[in-house]
PDB file of C-alpha atoms in Angstrom:
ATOM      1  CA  UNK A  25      -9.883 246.260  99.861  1.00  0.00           C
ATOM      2  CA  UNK A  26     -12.466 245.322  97.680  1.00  0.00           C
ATOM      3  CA  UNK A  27     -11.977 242.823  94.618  1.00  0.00           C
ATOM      4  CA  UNK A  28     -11.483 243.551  91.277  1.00  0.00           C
ATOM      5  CA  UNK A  29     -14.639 242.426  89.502  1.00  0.00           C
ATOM      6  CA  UNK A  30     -13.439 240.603  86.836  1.00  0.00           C
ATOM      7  CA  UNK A  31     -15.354 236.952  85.773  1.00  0.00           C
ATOM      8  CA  UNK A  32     -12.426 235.331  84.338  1.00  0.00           C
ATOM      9  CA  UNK A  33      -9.753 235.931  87.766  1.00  0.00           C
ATOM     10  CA  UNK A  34     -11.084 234.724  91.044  1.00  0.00           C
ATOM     11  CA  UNK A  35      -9.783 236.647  94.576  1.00  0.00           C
ATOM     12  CA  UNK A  36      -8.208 239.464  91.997  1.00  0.00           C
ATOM     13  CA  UNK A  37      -7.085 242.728  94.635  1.00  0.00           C
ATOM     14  CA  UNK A  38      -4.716 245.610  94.129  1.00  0.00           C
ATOM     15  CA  UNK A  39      -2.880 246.199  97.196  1.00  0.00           C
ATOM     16  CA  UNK A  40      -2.848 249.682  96.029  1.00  0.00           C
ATOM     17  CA  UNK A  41      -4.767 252.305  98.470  1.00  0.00           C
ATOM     18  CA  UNK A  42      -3.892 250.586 101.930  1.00  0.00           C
ATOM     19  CA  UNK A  43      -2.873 252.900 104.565  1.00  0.00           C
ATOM     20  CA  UNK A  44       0.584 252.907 105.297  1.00  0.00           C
ATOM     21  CA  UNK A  45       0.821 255.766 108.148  1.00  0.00           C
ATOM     22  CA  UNK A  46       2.044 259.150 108.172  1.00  0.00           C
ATOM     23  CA  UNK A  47       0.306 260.210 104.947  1.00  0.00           C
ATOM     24  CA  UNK A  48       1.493 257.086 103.298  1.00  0.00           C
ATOM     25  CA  UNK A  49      -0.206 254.159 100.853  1.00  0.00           C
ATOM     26  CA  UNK A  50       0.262 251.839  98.677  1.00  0.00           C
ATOM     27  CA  UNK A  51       1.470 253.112  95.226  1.00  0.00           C
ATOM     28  CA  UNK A  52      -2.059 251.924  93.020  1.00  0.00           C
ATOM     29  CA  UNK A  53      -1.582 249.385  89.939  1.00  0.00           C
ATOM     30  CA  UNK A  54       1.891 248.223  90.973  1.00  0.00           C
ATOM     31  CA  UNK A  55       1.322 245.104  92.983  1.00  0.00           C
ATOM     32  CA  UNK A  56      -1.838 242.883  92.691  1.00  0.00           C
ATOM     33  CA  UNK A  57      -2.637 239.486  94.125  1.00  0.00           C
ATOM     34  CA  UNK A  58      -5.139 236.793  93.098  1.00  0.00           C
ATOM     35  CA  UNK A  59      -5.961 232.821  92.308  1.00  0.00           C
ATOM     36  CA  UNK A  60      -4.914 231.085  89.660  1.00  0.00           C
ATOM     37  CA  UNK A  61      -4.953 232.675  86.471  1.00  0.00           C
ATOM     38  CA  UNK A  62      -6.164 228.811  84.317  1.00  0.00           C
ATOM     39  CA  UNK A  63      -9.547 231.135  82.782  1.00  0.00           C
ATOM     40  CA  UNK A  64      -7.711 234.295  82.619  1.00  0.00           C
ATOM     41  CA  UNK A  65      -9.168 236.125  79.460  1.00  0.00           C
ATOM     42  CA  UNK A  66      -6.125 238.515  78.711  1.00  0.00           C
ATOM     43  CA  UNK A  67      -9.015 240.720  77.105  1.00  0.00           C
ATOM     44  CA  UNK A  68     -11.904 241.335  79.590  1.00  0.00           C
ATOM     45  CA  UNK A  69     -11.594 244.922  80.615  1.00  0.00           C
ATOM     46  CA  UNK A  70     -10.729 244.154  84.086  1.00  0.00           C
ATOM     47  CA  UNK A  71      -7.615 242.394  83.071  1.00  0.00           C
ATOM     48  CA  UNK A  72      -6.089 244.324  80.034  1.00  0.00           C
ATOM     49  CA  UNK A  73      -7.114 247.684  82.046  1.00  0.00           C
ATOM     50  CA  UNK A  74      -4.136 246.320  84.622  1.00  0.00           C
ATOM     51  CA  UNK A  75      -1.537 245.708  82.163  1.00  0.00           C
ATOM     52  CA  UNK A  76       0.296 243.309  83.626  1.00  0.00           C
ATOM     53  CA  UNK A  77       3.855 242.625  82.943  1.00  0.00           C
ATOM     54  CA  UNK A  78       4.373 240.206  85.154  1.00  0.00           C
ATOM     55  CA  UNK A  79       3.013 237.422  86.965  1.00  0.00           C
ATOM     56  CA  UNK A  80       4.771 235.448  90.149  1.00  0.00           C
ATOM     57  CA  UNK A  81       3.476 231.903  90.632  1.00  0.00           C
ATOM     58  CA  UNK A  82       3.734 230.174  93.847  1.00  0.00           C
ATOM     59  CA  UNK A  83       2.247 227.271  93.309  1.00  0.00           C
ATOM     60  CA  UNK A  84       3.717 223.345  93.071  1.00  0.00           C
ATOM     61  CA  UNK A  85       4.888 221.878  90.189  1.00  0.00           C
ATOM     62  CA  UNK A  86       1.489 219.588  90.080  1.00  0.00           C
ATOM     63  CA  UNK A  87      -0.977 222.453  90.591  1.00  0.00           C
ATOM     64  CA  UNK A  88       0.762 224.383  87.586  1.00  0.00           C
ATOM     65  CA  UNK A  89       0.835 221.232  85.763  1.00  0.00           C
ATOM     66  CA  UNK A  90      -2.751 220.648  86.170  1.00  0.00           C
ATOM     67  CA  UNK A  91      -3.912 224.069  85.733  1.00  0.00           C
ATOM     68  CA  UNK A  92      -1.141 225.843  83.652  1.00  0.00           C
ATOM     69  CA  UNK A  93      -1.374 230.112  83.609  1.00  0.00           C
ATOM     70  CA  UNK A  94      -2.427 232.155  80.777  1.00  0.00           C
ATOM     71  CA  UNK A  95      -0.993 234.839  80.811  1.00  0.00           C
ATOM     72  CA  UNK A  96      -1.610 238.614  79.020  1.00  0.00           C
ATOM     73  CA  UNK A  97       0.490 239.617  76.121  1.00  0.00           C
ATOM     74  CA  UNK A  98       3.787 240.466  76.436  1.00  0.00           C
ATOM     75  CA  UNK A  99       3.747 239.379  80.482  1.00  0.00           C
ATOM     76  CA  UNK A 100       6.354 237.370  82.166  1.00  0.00           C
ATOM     77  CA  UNK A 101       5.619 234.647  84.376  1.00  0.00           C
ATOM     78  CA  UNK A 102       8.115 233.709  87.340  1.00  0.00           C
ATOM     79  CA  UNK A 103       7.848 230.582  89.222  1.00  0.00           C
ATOM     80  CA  UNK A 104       8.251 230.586  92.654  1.00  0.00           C
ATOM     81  CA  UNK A 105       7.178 227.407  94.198  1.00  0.00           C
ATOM     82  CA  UNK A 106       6.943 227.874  97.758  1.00  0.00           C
ATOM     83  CA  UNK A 107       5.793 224.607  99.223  1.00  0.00           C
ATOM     84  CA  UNK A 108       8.692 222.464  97.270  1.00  0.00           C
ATOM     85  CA  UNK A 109      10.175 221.660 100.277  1.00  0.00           C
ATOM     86  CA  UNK A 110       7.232 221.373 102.834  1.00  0.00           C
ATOM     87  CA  UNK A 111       5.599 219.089 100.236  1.00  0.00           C
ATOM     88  CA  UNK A 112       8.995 216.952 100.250  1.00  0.00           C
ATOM     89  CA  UNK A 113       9.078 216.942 104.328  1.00  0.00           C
ATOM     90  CA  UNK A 114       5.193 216.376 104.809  1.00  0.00           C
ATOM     91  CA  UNK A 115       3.366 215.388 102.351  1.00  0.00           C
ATOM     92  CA  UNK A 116       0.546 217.473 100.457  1.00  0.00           C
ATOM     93  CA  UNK A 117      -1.061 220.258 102.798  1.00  0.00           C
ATOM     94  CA  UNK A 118      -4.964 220.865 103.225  1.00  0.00           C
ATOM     95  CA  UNK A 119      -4.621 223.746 101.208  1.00  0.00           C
ATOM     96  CA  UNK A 120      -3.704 222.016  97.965  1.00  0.00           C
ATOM     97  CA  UNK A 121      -5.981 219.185  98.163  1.00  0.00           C
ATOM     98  CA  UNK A 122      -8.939 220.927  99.373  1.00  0.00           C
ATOM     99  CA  UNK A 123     -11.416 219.392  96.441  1.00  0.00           C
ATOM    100  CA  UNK A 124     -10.853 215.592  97.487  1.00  0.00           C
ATOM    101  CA  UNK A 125     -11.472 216.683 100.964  1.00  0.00           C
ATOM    102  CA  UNK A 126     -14.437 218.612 100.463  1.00  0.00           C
ATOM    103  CA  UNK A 127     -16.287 215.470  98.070  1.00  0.00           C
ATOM    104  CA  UNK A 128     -15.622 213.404 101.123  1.00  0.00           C
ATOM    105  CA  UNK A 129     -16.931 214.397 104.767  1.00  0.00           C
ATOM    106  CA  UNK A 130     -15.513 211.270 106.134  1.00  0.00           C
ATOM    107  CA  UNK A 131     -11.998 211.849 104.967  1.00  0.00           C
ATOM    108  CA  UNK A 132     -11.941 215.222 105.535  1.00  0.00           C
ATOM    109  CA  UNK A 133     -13.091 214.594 109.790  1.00  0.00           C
ATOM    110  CA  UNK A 134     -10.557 211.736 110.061  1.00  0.00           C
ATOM    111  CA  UNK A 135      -8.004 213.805 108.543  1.00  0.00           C
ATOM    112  CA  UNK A 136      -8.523 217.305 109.883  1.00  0.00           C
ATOM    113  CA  UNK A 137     -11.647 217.140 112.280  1.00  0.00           C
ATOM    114  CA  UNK A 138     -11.078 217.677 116.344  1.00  0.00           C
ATOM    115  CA  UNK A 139      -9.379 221.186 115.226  1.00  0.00           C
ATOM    116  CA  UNK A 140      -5.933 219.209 113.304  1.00  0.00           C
ATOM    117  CA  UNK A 141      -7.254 221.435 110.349  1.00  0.00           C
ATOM    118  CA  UNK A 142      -5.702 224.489 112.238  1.00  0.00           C
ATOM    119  CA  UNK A 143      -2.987 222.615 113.596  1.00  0.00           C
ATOM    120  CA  UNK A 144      -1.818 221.812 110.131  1.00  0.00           C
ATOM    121  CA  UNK A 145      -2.421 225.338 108.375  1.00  0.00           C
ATOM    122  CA  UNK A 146      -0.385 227.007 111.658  1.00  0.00           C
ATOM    123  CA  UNK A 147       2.399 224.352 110.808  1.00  0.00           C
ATOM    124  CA  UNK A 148       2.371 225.305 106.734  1.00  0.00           C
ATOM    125  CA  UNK A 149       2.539 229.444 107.688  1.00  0.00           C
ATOM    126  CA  UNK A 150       5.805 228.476 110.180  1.00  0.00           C
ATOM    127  CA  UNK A 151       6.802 226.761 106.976  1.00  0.00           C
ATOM    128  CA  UNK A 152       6.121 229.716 104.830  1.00  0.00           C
ATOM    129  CA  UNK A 153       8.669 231.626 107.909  1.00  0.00           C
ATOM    130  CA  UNK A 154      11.733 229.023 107.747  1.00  0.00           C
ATOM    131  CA  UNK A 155      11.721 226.648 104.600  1.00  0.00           C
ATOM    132  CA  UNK A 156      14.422 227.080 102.157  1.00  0.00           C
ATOM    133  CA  UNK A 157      11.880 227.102  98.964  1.00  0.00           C
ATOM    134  CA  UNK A 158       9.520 229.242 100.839  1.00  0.00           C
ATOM    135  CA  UNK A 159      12.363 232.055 101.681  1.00  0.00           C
ATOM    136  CA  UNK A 160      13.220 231.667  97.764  1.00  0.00           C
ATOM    137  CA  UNK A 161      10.136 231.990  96.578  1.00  0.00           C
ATOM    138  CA  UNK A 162       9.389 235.180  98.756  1.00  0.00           C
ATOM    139  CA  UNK A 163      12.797 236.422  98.309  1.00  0.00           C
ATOM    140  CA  UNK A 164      12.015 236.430  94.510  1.00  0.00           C
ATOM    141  CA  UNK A 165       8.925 238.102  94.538  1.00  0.00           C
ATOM    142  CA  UNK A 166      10.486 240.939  96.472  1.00  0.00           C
ATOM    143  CA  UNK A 167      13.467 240.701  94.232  1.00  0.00           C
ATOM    144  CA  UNK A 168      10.799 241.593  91.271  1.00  0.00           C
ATOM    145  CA  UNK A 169       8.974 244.075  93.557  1.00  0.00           C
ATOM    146  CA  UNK A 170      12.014 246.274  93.785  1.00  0.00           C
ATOM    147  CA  UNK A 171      12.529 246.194  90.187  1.00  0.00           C
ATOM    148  CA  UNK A 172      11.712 249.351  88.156  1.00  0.00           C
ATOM    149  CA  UNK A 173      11.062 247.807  84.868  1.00  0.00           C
ATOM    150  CA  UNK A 174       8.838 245.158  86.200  1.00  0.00           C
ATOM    151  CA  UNK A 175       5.696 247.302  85.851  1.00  0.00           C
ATOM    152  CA  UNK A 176       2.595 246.161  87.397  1.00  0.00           C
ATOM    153  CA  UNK A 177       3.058 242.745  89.187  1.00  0.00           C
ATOM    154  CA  UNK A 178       0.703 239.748  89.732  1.00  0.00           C
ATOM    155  CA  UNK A 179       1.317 237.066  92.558  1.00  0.00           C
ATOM    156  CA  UNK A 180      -0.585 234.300  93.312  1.00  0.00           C
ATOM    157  CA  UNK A 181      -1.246 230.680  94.485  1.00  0.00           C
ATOM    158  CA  UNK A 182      -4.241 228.718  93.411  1.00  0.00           C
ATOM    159  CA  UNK A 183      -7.138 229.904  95.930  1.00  0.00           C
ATOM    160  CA  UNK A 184      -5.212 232.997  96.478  1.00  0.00           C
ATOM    161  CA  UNK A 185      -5.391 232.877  99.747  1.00  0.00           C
ATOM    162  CA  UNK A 186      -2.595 231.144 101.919  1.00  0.00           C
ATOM    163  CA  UNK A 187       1.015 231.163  99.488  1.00  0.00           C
ATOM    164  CA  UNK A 188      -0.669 234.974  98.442  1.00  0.00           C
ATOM    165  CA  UNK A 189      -1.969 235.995 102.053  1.00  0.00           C
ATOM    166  CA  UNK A 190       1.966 235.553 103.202  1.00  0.00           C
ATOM    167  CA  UNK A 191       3.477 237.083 100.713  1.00  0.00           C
ATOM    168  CA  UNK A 192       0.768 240.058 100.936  1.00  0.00           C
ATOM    169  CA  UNK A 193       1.360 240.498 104.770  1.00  0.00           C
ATOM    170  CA  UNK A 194       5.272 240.065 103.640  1.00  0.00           C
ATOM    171  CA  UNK A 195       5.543 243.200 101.173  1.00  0.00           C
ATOM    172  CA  UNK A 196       2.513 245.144 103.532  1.00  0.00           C
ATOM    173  CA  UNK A 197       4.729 244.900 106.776  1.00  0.00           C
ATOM    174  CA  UNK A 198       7.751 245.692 105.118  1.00  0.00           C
ATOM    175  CA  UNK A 199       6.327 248.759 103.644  1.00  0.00           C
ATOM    176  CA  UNK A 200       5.302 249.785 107.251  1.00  0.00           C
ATOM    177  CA  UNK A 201       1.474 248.817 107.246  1.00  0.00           C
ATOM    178  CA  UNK A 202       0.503 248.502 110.979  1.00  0.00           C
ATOM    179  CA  UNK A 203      -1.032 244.933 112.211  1.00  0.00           C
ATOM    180  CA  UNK A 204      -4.510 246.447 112.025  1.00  0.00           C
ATOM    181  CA  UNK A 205      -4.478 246.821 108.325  1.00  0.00           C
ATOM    182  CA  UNK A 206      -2.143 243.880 107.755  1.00  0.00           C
ATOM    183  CA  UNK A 207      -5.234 241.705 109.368  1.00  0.00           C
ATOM    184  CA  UNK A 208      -8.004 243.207 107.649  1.00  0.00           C
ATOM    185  CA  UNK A 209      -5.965 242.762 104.375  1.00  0.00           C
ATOM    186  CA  UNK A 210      -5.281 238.875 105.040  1.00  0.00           C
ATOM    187  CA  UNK A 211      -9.238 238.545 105.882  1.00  0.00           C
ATOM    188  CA  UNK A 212     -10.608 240.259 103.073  1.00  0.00           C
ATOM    189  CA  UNK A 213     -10.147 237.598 100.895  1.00  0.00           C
ATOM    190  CA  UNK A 214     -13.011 235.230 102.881  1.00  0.00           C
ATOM    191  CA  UNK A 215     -15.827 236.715 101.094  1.00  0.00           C
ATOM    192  CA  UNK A 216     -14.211 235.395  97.399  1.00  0.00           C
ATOM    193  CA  UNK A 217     -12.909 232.484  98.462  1.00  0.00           C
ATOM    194  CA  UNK A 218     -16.009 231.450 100.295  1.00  0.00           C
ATOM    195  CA  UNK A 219     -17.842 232.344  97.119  1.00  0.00           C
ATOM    196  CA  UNK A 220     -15.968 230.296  95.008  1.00  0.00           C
ATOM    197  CA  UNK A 221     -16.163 227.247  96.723  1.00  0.00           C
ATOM    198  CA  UNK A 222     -20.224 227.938  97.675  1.00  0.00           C
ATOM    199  CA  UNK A 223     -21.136 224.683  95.804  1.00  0.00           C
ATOM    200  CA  UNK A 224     -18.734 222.437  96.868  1.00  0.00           C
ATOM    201  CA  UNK A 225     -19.547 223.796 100.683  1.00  0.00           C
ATOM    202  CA  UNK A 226     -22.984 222.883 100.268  1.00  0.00           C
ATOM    203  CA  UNK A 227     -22.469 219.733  98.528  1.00  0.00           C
ATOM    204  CA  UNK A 228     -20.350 218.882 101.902  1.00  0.00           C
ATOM    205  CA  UNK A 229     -22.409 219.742 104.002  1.00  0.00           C
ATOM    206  CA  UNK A 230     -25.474 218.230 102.545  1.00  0.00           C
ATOM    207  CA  UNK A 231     -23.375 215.087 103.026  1.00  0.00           C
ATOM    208  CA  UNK A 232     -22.514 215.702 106.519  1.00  0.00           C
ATOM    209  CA  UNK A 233     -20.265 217.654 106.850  1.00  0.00           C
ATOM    210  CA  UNK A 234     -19.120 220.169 109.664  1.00  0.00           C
ATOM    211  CA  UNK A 235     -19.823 223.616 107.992  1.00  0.00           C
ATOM    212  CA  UNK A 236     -17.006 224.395 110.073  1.00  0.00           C
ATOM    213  CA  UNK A 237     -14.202 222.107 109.300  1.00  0.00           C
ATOM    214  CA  UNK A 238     -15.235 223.241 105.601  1.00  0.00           C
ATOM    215  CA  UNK A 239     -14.777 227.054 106.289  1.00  0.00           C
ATOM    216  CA  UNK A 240     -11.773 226.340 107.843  1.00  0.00           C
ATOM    217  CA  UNK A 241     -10.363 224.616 104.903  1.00  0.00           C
ATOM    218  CA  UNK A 242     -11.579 226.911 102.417  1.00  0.00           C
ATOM    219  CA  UNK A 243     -10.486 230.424 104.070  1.00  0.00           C
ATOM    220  CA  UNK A 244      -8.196 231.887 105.860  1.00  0.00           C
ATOM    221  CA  UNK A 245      -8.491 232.382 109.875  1.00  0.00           C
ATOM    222  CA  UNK A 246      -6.584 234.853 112.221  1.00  0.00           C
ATOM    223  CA  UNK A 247      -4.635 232.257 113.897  1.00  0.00           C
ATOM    224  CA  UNK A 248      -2.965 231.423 110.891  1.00  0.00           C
ATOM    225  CA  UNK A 249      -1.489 234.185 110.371  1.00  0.00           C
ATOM    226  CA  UNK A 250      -0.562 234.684 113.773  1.00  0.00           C
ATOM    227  CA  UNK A 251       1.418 231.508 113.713  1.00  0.00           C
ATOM    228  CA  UNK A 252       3.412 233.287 110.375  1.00  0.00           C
ATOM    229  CA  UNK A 253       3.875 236.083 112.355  1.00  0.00           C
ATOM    230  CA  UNK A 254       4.680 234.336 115.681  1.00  0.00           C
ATOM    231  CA  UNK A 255       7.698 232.682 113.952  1.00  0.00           C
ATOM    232  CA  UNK A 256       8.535 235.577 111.955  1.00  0.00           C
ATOM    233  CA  UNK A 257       8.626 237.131 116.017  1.00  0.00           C
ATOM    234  CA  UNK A 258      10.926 234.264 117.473  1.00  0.00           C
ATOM    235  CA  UNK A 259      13.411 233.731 115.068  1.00  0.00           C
ATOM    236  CA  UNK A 260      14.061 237.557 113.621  1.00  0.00           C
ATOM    237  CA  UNK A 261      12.245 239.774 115.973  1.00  0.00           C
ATOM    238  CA  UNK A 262      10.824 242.329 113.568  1.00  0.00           C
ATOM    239  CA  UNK A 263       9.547 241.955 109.770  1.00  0.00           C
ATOM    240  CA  UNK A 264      12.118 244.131 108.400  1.00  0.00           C
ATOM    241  CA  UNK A 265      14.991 241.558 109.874  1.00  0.00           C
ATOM    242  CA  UNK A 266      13.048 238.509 108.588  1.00  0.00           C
ATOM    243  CA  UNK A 267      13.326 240.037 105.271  1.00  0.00           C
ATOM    244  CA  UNK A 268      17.179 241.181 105.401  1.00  0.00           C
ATOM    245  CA  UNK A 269      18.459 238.164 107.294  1.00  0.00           C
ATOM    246  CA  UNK A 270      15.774 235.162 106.837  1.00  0.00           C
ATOM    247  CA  UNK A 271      15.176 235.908 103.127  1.00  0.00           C
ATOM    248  CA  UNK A 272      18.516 237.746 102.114  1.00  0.00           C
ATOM    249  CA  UNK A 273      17.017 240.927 100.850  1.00  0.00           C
ATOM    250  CA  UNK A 274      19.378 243.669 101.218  1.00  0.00           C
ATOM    251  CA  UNK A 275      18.757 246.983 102.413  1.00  0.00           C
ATOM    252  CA  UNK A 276      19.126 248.629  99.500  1.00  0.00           C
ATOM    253  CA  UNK A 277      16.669 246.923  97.675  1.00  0.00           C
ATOM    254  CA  UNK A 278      14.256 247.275 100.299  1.00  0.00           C
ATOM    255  CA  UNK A 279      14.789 250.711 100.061  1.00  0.00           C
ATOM    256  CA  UNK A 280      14.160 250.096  96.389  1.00  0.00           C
ATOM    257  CA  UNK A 281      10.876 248.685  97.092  1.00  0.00           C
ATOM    258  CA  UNK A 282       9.780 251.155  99.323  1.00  0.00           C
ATOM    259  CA  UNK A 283       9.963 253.808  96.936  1.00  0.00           C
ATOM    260  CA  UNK A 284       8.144 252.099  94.228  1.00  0.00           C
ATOM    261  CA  UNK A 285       5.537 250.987  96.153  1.00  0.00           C
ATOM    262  CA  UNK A 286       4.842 253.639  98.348  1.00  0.00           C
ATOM    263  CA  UNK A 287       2.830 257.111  97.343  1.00  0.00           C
ATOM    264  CA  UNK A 288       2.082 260.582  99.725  1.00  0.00           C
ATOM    265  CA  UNK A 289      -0.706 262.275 100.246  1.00  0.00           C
ATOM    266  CA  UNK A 290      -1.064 265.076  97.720  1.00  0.00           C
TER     267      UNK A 290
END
């Protein structure tokens, strides 16, 4: 799933396209995912040519603070902060501090080097799984999913890549996406991310940093996702019952979402 090339959106994708089986994919335009939208420029082609109506934002109250949304015409913005309680319980995750790590090698290896990195991200996807803001949060978005008037819908987190990568594999799982296409999905984003960060990766490593303790800060890896989907495994058995019983969808608006989303082969 390639990005949308627009200059003023970083990591922007359409979910629209991706194989869902049987003669099944993803209904085009509907559902989109992407950084923070700080430099969006409602009126680069790119961006108007979505029409976006509106825009879920999962990011803490400090990130939107420091970065507020701007957001197209007429759009709606919904905020959906999924790390409110994790933040509370552990203090601020890799993910959201990841430019004071990368100026400084020597904080980031006594912080995250000897593989903690991983240890930590694995810990934040369990607590995408079972923390009460993080069910909310994802529980909204599908809420807004399943909602005709909605129109096209933009989620997203501030690298687009973690907060947006769950809530992608979320909506892609429920829809019936198998795990091959659910991966590639989640990966896809590496190429952007690790583009947008480029400087800031050399500048660490130039300092002496492990290149690899920075790529595993700055993108996403399969074992975090596993760990999302490991829990999701444990404590519901099955996608569809993590979304009825661990997020309090109902049936009938998954149904709801289903056929909104979802488009047949002509």
């Amino acid at each position: 799933m390639p990005a949308i090339p627009a200059t003023s959106v970083a990591n922007l994708r359409d979910l629209g396209g991706l194989p869902l089986g049987g003669g099944r994919s993803v209904r085009s335009g509907l559902v989109l995912r992407s950084a923070q939208l700080d430099r969006l420029d409602p009126e680069e082609a790119a961006v108007a040519g979505l029409k976006l109506r509106t825009v879920v934002d999962l990011r803490t109250a400090a990130e939107r603070a420091d970065r507020p949304d701007r957001l197209p015409e007429g759009a709606r913005l919904l905020v959906a902060d999924v790390l409110a309680d994790h933040l509370a319980a552990s203090g601020l995750p890799p993910a959201a501090r990841l430019k004071t790590l990368l100026t400084d090698p020597a904080l980031a290896e006594r912080h995250l080097g000897g593989g903690r990195i991983r240890e930590a991200m694995r810990r934040t996807y369990r607590a995408f799984v079972t923390s009460d803001s993080a069910r909310a949060s994802y529980r909204a978005l599908l809420t807004e999913l399943g909602t005709p008037g909605a129109g096209p819908l933009l989620f997203h987190c501030t690298a687009g890549k973690d907060r947006t990568g769950w809530g992608a594999t979320v909506v892609l799982g429920l829809l019936g996406a198998d795990e091959a296409v659910v991966r590639e999905e989640y990966l896809g984003v590496n190429p952007a991310v690790r583009q947008a960060f480029a400087p800031m990766i050399e500048g660490f490593v130039t300092q002496g940093g492990d290149p690899e303790l920075a790529l595993a800060m700055i993108g996403v890896l399969p074992d975090y996702l596993d760990a999302g989907l490991e829990e999701v495994a444990e404590r519901h058995g099955s996608m569809e019952a993590y979304v009825r019983d661990g997020l309090g969808v109902p049936d009938e608006l998954t149904e709801l979402i289903r056929e909104r989303l979802t488009v047949y082969a002509a």
